[in-house]
Amino acid sequence: MTQLDLRGDDRVLHVAWPDGTSADFPFLWLRDNCPSGFHPQTQEREFDLTGIPANIAVTQASVDDGSIVLTWDDDGHVSRYDPAWLHGHRPGIGLADPARIEPVLWRGDLAPESLPRASADSLMSRDDALLEFLIETKKTGLAIVDGMANDEDAGMAMARRVGFLRETNFGTTFEVMSKPNPNNLAYTSHALPLHTDLANQELPPGFQFLHFLANEAQGGGSTFCDGFAVANDLREDDPEAFELLSVTPVPFRFQDEDYDIRRHQLVIDLDPFGNLQELHFNAHLAGIFDLPADRMEAYYRAYRKIMQMTRSKSHVMTTRLESGEMVIFDNRRVLHGRTAFDPNTGFRHLRGCYVDRGEFDSRIRVLSRKKTG
Ligand code: OGA
Ligand code: ZN
């Protein structure tokens, strides 16, 4: 049976569950999260936190018919909580989230055959297959869909099954092929060193979907590298370089006739908990570094070091994608590139689009919800 102990001096309710776990719940937190304060349909909070005194306290606490029942001292309001709900929301443990999936780091020895892979048919028609595939894709940050229809819109249809598309200055979808008057190196036949797309954007796009409609030219192989593994290894090998890359903003820029989009970014971006959040790495979009002269050389040393790592066999995975395949990767984690191709030897045409991380995670949560209930 759940045990309650009202600790008025500490302004907490101590709860001990039958499984041996226990936690302290601050009074204000309990009042703020009283189930009666949420709209029953939308589950949004309607309770006004400024309408209660800051020193609000519980006068009575009991377990009644399986619920924890509290009475409040300001207006006599009675709150009822499910002990299992409180257990799942113990302060300090972090909220449960089906989309919180730890990245599994990989390096150059990852065989392309062992990447997560699924058929377009199964992903388009089965929610359980889609959920499993999205979870695996989130772990590696890189996956392949095969059996794609020879239809220019098939990649977008698949991406839309995950979430709405992220539009950019290149459109809602973009054609990667050798074009006259290219506004982007991707639209030439040149090699593209490993990079993340659109590092110049305020928020670079999340997951990239690249459908290989044709890859018949000589060359045009694909390269990938796990930026989180690179950053992780750099942190161990050369903490000074890691530190510089994670605190020094540098400029990125894209410009053509219609746009001039610029942003300073950290090459290695950590979240407030110190975990790797994303990489911004794109040598062709890097602007003119504007650091003070006395910090330039140290920064260049660090920048060249990570650049060398993105070219080393120990981190880079090389493969060749064929028409009918689509690669999906987290553009804010996994760097991608290609070898040069000869447009005179055959046609090469990729069609790409993006779905941001937030929508990707949302699909994982909603599909998990269906699975459990
Ligand atoms: C791009 C790109 C890869 C390729 O369009 O940004 O990286 O294989 N393309 O052409
Ligand atoms: Zn790219």
Coordinates of N, CA, C and O in Angstrom, one line a residue, residues 119-234:
S119 N 11.3 -2.2 -46.6 CA 10.8 -2.0 -47.9 C 9.7 -0.9 -47.9 O 9.0 -0.7 -46.9
A120 N 9.7 -0.1 -49.0 CA 8.7 1.0 -49.1 C 7.3 0.5 -48.8 O 6.5 1.1 -48.1
D121 N 7.0 -0.7 -49.4 CA 5.6 -1.2 -49.2 C 5.2 -1.4 -47.7 O 4.2 -1.0 -47.3
S122 N 6.2 -2.0 -47.0 CA 5.8 -2.3 -45.6 C 5.7 -1.0 -44.8 O 4.8 -0.9 -44.0
L123 N 6.5 0.0 -45.1 CA 6.5 1.2 -44.3 C 5.2 2.0 -44.7 O 4.6 2.7 -43.8
M124 N 4.8 2.0 -46.0 CA 3.6 2.7 -46.4 C 2.3 2.1 -45.8 O 1.3 2.7 -45.6
S125 N 2.4 0.7 -45.6 CA 1.1 0.1 -45.3 C 1.0 -0.4 -43.9 O -0.1 -0.7 -43.4
R126 N 2.1 -0.4 -43.2 CA 2.0 -1.0 -41.8 C 2.6 -0.1 -40.8 O 3.8 0.2 -40.8
D127 N 1.7 0.3 -39.8 CA 2.2 1.3 -38.8 C 3.3 0.6 -37.9 O 4.2 1.3 -37.4
D128 N 3.1 -0.7 -37.6 CA 4.1 -1.3 -36.7 C 5.5 -1.4 -37.3 O 6.5 -1.1 -36.7
A129 N 5.5 -1.6 -38.7 CA 6.8 -1.6 -39.4 C 7.4 -0.2 -39.4 O 8.6 0.0 -39.2
L130 N 6.5 0.8 -39.6 CA 7.0 2.2 -39.6 C 7.6 2.5 -38.2 O 8.7 3.1 -38.2
L131 N 6.9 2.2 -37.2 CA 7.4 2.5 -35.8 C 8.8 1.9 -35.6 O 9.7 2.6 -35.1
E132 N 8.9 0.6 -35.9 CA 10.1 -0.1 -35.6 C 11.3 0.6 -36.4 O 12.4 0.8 -35.9
F133 N 10.9 0.9 -37.7 CA 11.9 1.5 -38.6 C 12.4 2.9 -38.1 O 13.5 3.2 -38.1
L134 N 11.4 3.7 -37.6 CA 11.8 5.0 -37.1 C 12.6 4.9 -35.9 O 13.6 5.7 -35.7
I135 N 12.3 4.0 -35.0 CA 13.1 3.8 -33.8 C 14.6 3.4 -34.2 O 15.6 4.0 -33.7
E136 N 14.7 2.5 -35.1 CA 16.0 2.0 -35.6 C 16.8 3.2 -36.3 O 18.0 3.4 -36.1
T137 N 16.0 4.0 -37.1 CA 16.7 5.1 -37.8 C 17.2 6.1 -36.8 O 18.2 6.7 -37.0
K138 N 16.4 6.3 -35.7 CA 16.9 7.3 -34.7 C 18.1 6.8 -34.0 O 19.0 7.6 -33.6
K139 N 18.2 5.5 -33.8 CA 19.4 5.0 -33.1 C 20.7 5.2 -33.9 O 21.7 5.7 -33.4
T140 N 20.7 4.8 -35.2 CA 21.9 4.9 -36.0 C 22.0 6.3 -36.7 O 23.0 6.7 -37.2
G141 N 20.8 7.0 -36.8 CA 20.8 8.3 -37.6 C 20.8 8.1 -39.1 O 20.9 9.1 -39.8
L142 N 20.8 6.8 -39.5 CA 21.0 6.6 -41.0 C 20.3 5.2 -41.3 O 20.5 4.2 -40.6
A143 N 19.5 5.2 -42.4 CA 18.7 4.0 -42.7 C 18.4 4.0 -44.2 O 18.5 5.1 -44.9
I144 N 18.0 2.9 -44.7 CA 17.7 2.8 -46.2 C 16.3 2.2 -46.4 O 15.9 1.2 -45.7
V145 N 15.6 2.8 -47.3 CA 14.3 2.2 -47.7 C 14.6 1.6 -49.1 O 15.1 2.3 -50.0
D146 N 14.1 0.4 -49.4 CA 14.3 -0.1 -50.8 C 12.9 -0.4 -51.4 O 11.9 -0.3 -50.7
G147 N 12.9 -0.8 -52.6 CA 11.6 -1.0 -53.3 C 10.8 0.2 -53.5 O 9.6 0.2 -53.6
M148 N 11.5 1.4 -53.7 CA 10.7 2.6 -53.9 C 10.2 2.6 -55.4 O 10.9 2.2 -56.3
A149 N 9.0 3.1 -55.5 CA 8.4 3.1 -56.9 C 9.3 4.1 -57.7 O 9.8 5.1 -57.2
N150 N 9.3 3.9 -59.0 CA 10.0 4.8 -59.9 C 9.1 5.9 -60.2 O 8.6 6.1 -61.4
D151 N 8.9 6.7 -59.2 CA 7.9 7.8 -59.3 C 8.5 9.0 -58.5 O 9.0 8.8 -57.4
E152 N 8.6 10.1 -59.2 CA 9.3 11.3 -58.6 C 8.7 11.7 -57.2 O 9.4 12.3 -56.4
D153 N 7.5 11.4 -57.0 CA 6.8 11.8 -55.7 C 6.9 10.7 -54.6 O 6.4 11.0 -53.5
A154 N 7.5 9.6 -54.9 CA 7.4 8.5 -54.0 C 8.2 8.8 -52.7 O 7.8 8.5 -51.6
G155 N 9.3 9.6 -52.8 CA 10.1 9.9 -51.6 C 9.3 10.9 -50.7 O 9.3 10.8 -49.5
M156 N 8.6 11.8 -51.4 CA 7.8 12.8 -50.6 C 6.7 12.1 -49.9 O 6.3 12.4 -48.8
A157 N 6.1 11.1 -50.6 CA 4.9 10.4 -50.0 C 5.4 9.7 -48.7 O 4.8 9.7 -47.7
M158 N 6.6 9.1 -48.8 CA 7.1 8.3 -47.7 C 7.5 9.3 -46.5 O 7.2 9.1 -45.4
A159 N 8.1 10.4 -46.9 CA 8.5 11.4 -45.9 C 7.2 12.0 -45.2 O 7.2 12.2 -44.0
R160 N 6.1 12.1 -46.0 CA 4.9 12.7 -45.4 C 4.2 11.7 -44.5 O 3.4 12.1 -43.7
R161 N 4.5 10.4 -44.7 CA 4.0 9.4 -43.7 C 4.6 9.6 -42.4 O 4.1 9.2 -41.4
V162 N 5.8 10.3 -42.3 CA 6.5 10.5 -41.1 C 6.0 11.9 -40.5 O 5.7 12.0 -39.3
G163 N 6.0 12.9 -41.3 CA 5.6 14.2 -40.8 C 5.5 15.2 -42.0 O 5.8 14.8 -43.1
F164 N 5.1 16.4 -41.7 CA 5.0 17.4 -42.8 C 6.4 17.8 -43.2 O 7.3 17.7 -42.4
L165 N 6.5 18.3 -44.4 CA 7.8 18.5 -45.0 C 8.3 19.9 -44.6 O 7.5 20.8 -44.4
R166 N 9.6 20.0 -44.4 CA 10.2 21.3 -44.1 C 10.6 22.0 -45.4 O 11.4 21.4 -46.1
E167 N 10.0 23.1 -45.6 CA 10.3 23.8 -46.8 C 11.6 24.7 -46.6 O 11.8 25.1 -45.5
T168 N 12.4 24.8 -47.6 CA 13.6 25.7 -47.5 C 13.7 26.5 -48.7 O 12.8 26.5 -49.6
N169 N 14.7 27.3 -48.8 CA 14.9 28.2 -50.0 C 15.1 27.3 -51.3 O 14.9 27.8 -52.4
F170 N 15.3 26.0 -51.1 CA 15.4 25.1 -52.3 C 14.1 24.5 -52.7 O 14.0 23.7 -53.6
G171 N 13.0 24.9 -51.9 CA 11.7 24.3 -52.2 C 11.3 23.3 -51.1 O 12.0 23.0 -50.2
T172 N 10.1 22.7 -51.3 CA 9.6 21.6 -50.4 C 10.3 20.4 -50.7 O 10.5 19.4 -49.9
T173 N 10.8 20.3 -52.0 CA 11.5 19.2 -52.4 C 12.6 19.7 -53.4 O 12.5 20.8 -53.9
F174 N 13.7 19.0 -53.5 CA 14.8 19.5 -54.4 C 15.3 18.4 -55.2 O 15.3 17.2 -54.9
E175 N 15.8 18.8 -56.4 CA 16.3 17.8 -57.4 C 17.8 17.9 -57.4 O 18.4 18.9 -57.7
V176 N 18.4 16.8 -57.0 CA 19.9 16.7 -57.1 C 20.3 16.1 -58.4 O 20.2 14.9 -58.6
M177 N 20.8 17.0 -59.3 CA 21.3 16.5 -60.6 C 22.2 17.6 -61.1 O 22.2 18.7 -60.6
S178 N 23.0 17.2 -62.1 CA 23.9 18.2 -62.7 C 23.1 19.2 -63.5 O 22.4 18.7 -64.4
K179 N 23.1 20.5 -63.1 CA 22.2 21.4 -63.8 C 23.0 22.6 -64.4 O 24.0 22.9 -63.9
P180 N 22.5 23.2 -65.5 CA 23.1 24.4 -65.9 C 22.9 25.5 -64.9 O 21.9 25.5 -64.2
N181 N 23.8 26.4 -64.8 CA 23.7 27.5 -63.8 C 23.4 27.1 -62.4 O 22.4 27.5 -61.8
P182 N 24.2 26.2 -61.8 CA 23.8 25.7 -60.5 C 24.0 26.8 -59.4 O 24.9 27.6 -59.6
N183 N 23.1 26.8 -58.4 CA 23.3 27.7 -57.3 C 23.8 27.0 -56.1 O 23.8 27.6 -55.0
N184 N 24.3 25.8 -56.3 CA 24.7 24.9 -55.2 C 25.6 23.9 -55.7 O 25.3 23.3 -56.8
L185 N 26.7 23.5 -55.0 CA 27.6 22.5 -55.5 C 26.9 21.2 -55.7 O 27.4 20.4 -56.6
A186 N 25.9 20.9 -54.9 CA 25.2 19.6 -55.1 C 24.6 19.5 -56.5 O 24.4 18.4 -57.0
Y187 N 24.3 20.6 -57.2 CA 23.7 20.6 -58.5 C 24.8 20.6 -59.6 O 24.5 21.1 -60.7
T188 N 26.0 20.2 -59.3 CA 27.1 20.0 -60.2 C 27.4 18.5 -60.2 O 26.7 17.7 -59.5
S189 N 28.4 18.1 -60.9 CA 28.8 16.7 -60.9 C 30.1 16.5 -60.0 O 30.7 15.5 -59.9
H190 N 30.4 17.6 -59.2 CA 31.6 17.5 -58.4 C 31.4 16.7 -57.2 O 30.3 16.4 -56.7
A191 N 32.5 16.3 -56.6 CA 32.5 15.5 -55.3 C 31.9 16.5 -54.3 O 32.2 17.7 -54.3
L192 N 31.2 15.9 -53.3 CA 30.8 16.7 -52.1 C 31.5 16.1 -50.9 O 31.1 15.0 -50.6
P193 N 32.4 16.8 -50.3 CA 32.9 16.3 -49.0 C 31.8 16.2 -48.0 O 30.8 16.8 -48.1
L194 N 32.1 15.4 -47.0 CA 31.1 15.2 -45.9 C 30.6 16.5 -45.3 O 31.4 17.3 -45.0
H195 N 29.3 16.6 -45.2 CA 28.7 17.8 -44.7 C 27.4 17.6 -44.1 O 26.7 16.6 -44.3
T196 N 26.9 18.6 -43.4 CA 25.5 18.6 -43.0 C 24.8 19.7 -43.9 O 25.5 20.7 -44.2
D197 N 23.6 19.5 -44.3 CA 22.9 20.5 -45.2 C 22.5 21.7 -44.4 O 22.1 21.6 -43.3
L198 N 22.6 22.8 -45.1 CA 22.0 24.1 -44.6 C 22.4 24.5 -43.2 O 21.6 25.0 -42.4
A199 N 23.7 24.4 -43.0 CA 24.2 24.8 -41.7 C 24.1 26.3 -41.5 O 24.2 26.9 -40.5
N200 N 23.8 27.0 -42.7 CA 23.6 28.4 -42.6 C 22.2 28.8 -42.1 O 21.9 30.0 -42.0
Q201 N 21.3 27.9 -41.9 CA 19.9 28.2 -41.5 C 19.9 28.4 -40.0 O 20.6 27.7 -39.3
E202 N 18.9 29.2 -39.6 CA 18.7 29.3 -38.1 C 18.5 28.0 -37.5 O 19.1 27.6 -36.4
L203 N 17.7 27.1 -38.1 CA 17.5 25.7 -37.6 C 17.7 24.8 -38.8 O 16.8 24.7 -39.7
P204 N 18.8 24.2 -39.0 CA 19.0 23.3 -40.1 C 18.0 22.2 -40.1 O 17.6 21.8 -39.1
P205 N 17.6 21.7 -41.3 CA 16.6 20.7 -41.4 C 17.0 19.4 -40.6 O 18.2 19.1 -40.6
G206 N 16.0 18.7 -40.1 CA 16.3 17.5 -39.3 C 16.6 16.3 -40.2 O 17.7 16.1 -40.7
F207 N 15.6 15.4 -40.4 CA 15.8 14.2 -41.2 C 15.7 14.5 -42.7 O 14.8 15.2 -43.2
Q208 N 16.7 14.0 -43.4 CA 16.7 14.2 -44.9 C 16.3 12.9 -45.5 O 16.8 11.8 -45.1
F209 N 15.5 13.0 -46.6 CA 15.1 11.8 -47.3 C 15.6 12.0 -48.8 O 15.2 13.0 -49.4
L210 N 16.5 11.2 -49.2 CA 17.1 11.3 -50.6 C 16.7 10.1 -51.4 O 17.3 9.0 -51.1
H211 N 15.8 10.3 -52.3 CA 15.4 9.1 -53.1 C 16.2 9.1 -54.4 O 16.3 10.1 -55.1
F212 N 16.9 7.9 -54.6 CA 17.7 7.8 -55.8 C 16.8 7.3 -56.9 O 16.5 6.1 -57.0
L213 N 16.4 8.3 -57.8 CA 15.6 7.9 -58.9 C 16.5 7.3 -60.0 O 16.0 6.4 -60.8
A214 N 17.7 7.8 -60.2 CA 18.6 7.2 -61.1 C 20.0 7.4 -60.6 O 20.4 8.5 -60.1
N215 N 20.9 6.4 -60.7 CA 22.3 6.6 -60.4 C 23.1 5.7 -61.4 O 23.7 4.8 -61.0
E216 N 23.0 6.1 -62.6 CA 23.6 5.3 -63.7 C 25.0 5.8 -64.1 O 25.7 5.1 -64.8
A217 N 25.3 7.0 -63.7 CA 26.6 7.6 -64.1 C 27.8 6.9 -63.4 O 27.6 6.3 -62.3
Q218 N 29.0 7.0 -64.0 CA 30.2 6.5 -63.3 C 30.5 7.4 -62.2 O 30.5 8.6 -62.4
G219 N 30.8 6.8 -61.0 CA 31.0 7.7 -59.8 C 29.7 7.9 -59.1 O 28.8 7.0 -59.2
G220 N 29.7 8.9 -58.3 CA 28.4 9.2 -57.6 C 28.1 8.2 -56.5 O 27.0 8.0 -56.1
G221 N 29.2 7.7 -55.9 CA 29.0 6.9 -54.7 C 28.7 7.8 -53.5 O 28.8 9.0 -53.5
S222 N 28.2 7.2 -52.4 CA 27.8 7.9 -51.2 C 28.7 7.7 -50.1 O 29.2 6.6 -49.9
T223 N 28.9 8.7 -49.3 CA 29.7 8.6 -48.1 C 28.9 9.1 -46.9 O 28.1 10.1 -47.1
F224 N 29.1 8.5 -45.8 CA 28.4 8.9 -44.6 C 29.3 8.9 -43.4 O 30.2 8.0 -43.4
C225 N 29.1 9.7 -42.4 CA 29.9 9.5 -41.2 C 29.0 10.0 -40.0 O 28.2 10.9 -40.1
D226 N 29.2 9.3 -38.9 CA 28.4 9.6 -37.7 C 29.0 10.8 -37.0 O 30.1 10.6 -36.3
G227 N 28.5 12.0 -37.1 CA 29.1 13.1 -36.5 C 29.2 13.0 -35.0 O 30.1 13.6 -34.4
F228 N 28.2 12.3 -34.4 CA 28.3 12.1 -32.9 C 29.5 11.3 -32.5 O 30.1 11.5 -31.5
A229 N 29.8 10.3 -33.4 CA 30.9 9.4 -33.1 C 32.2 10.2 -33.2 O 33.1 10.2 -32.4
V230 N 32.3 11.1 -34.3 CA 33.4 11.9 -34.5 C 33.6 12.8 -33.3 O 34.7 12.9 -32.7
A231 N 32.6 13.5 -32.9 CA 32.7 14.5 -31.8 C 33.0 13.7 -30.5 O 33.8 14.2 -29.7
N232 N 32.4 12.6 -30.3 CA 32.7 11.8 -29.1 C 34.2 11.4 -29.0 O 34.9 11.5 -28.0
D233 N 34.8 11.0 -30.2 CA 36.2 10.6 -30.2 C 37.1 11.8 -30.1 O 38.1 11.7 -29.5
L234 N 36.7 12.9 -30.6 CA 37.5 14.1 -30.5 C 37.5 14.5 -29.0 O 38.5 15.0 -28.5

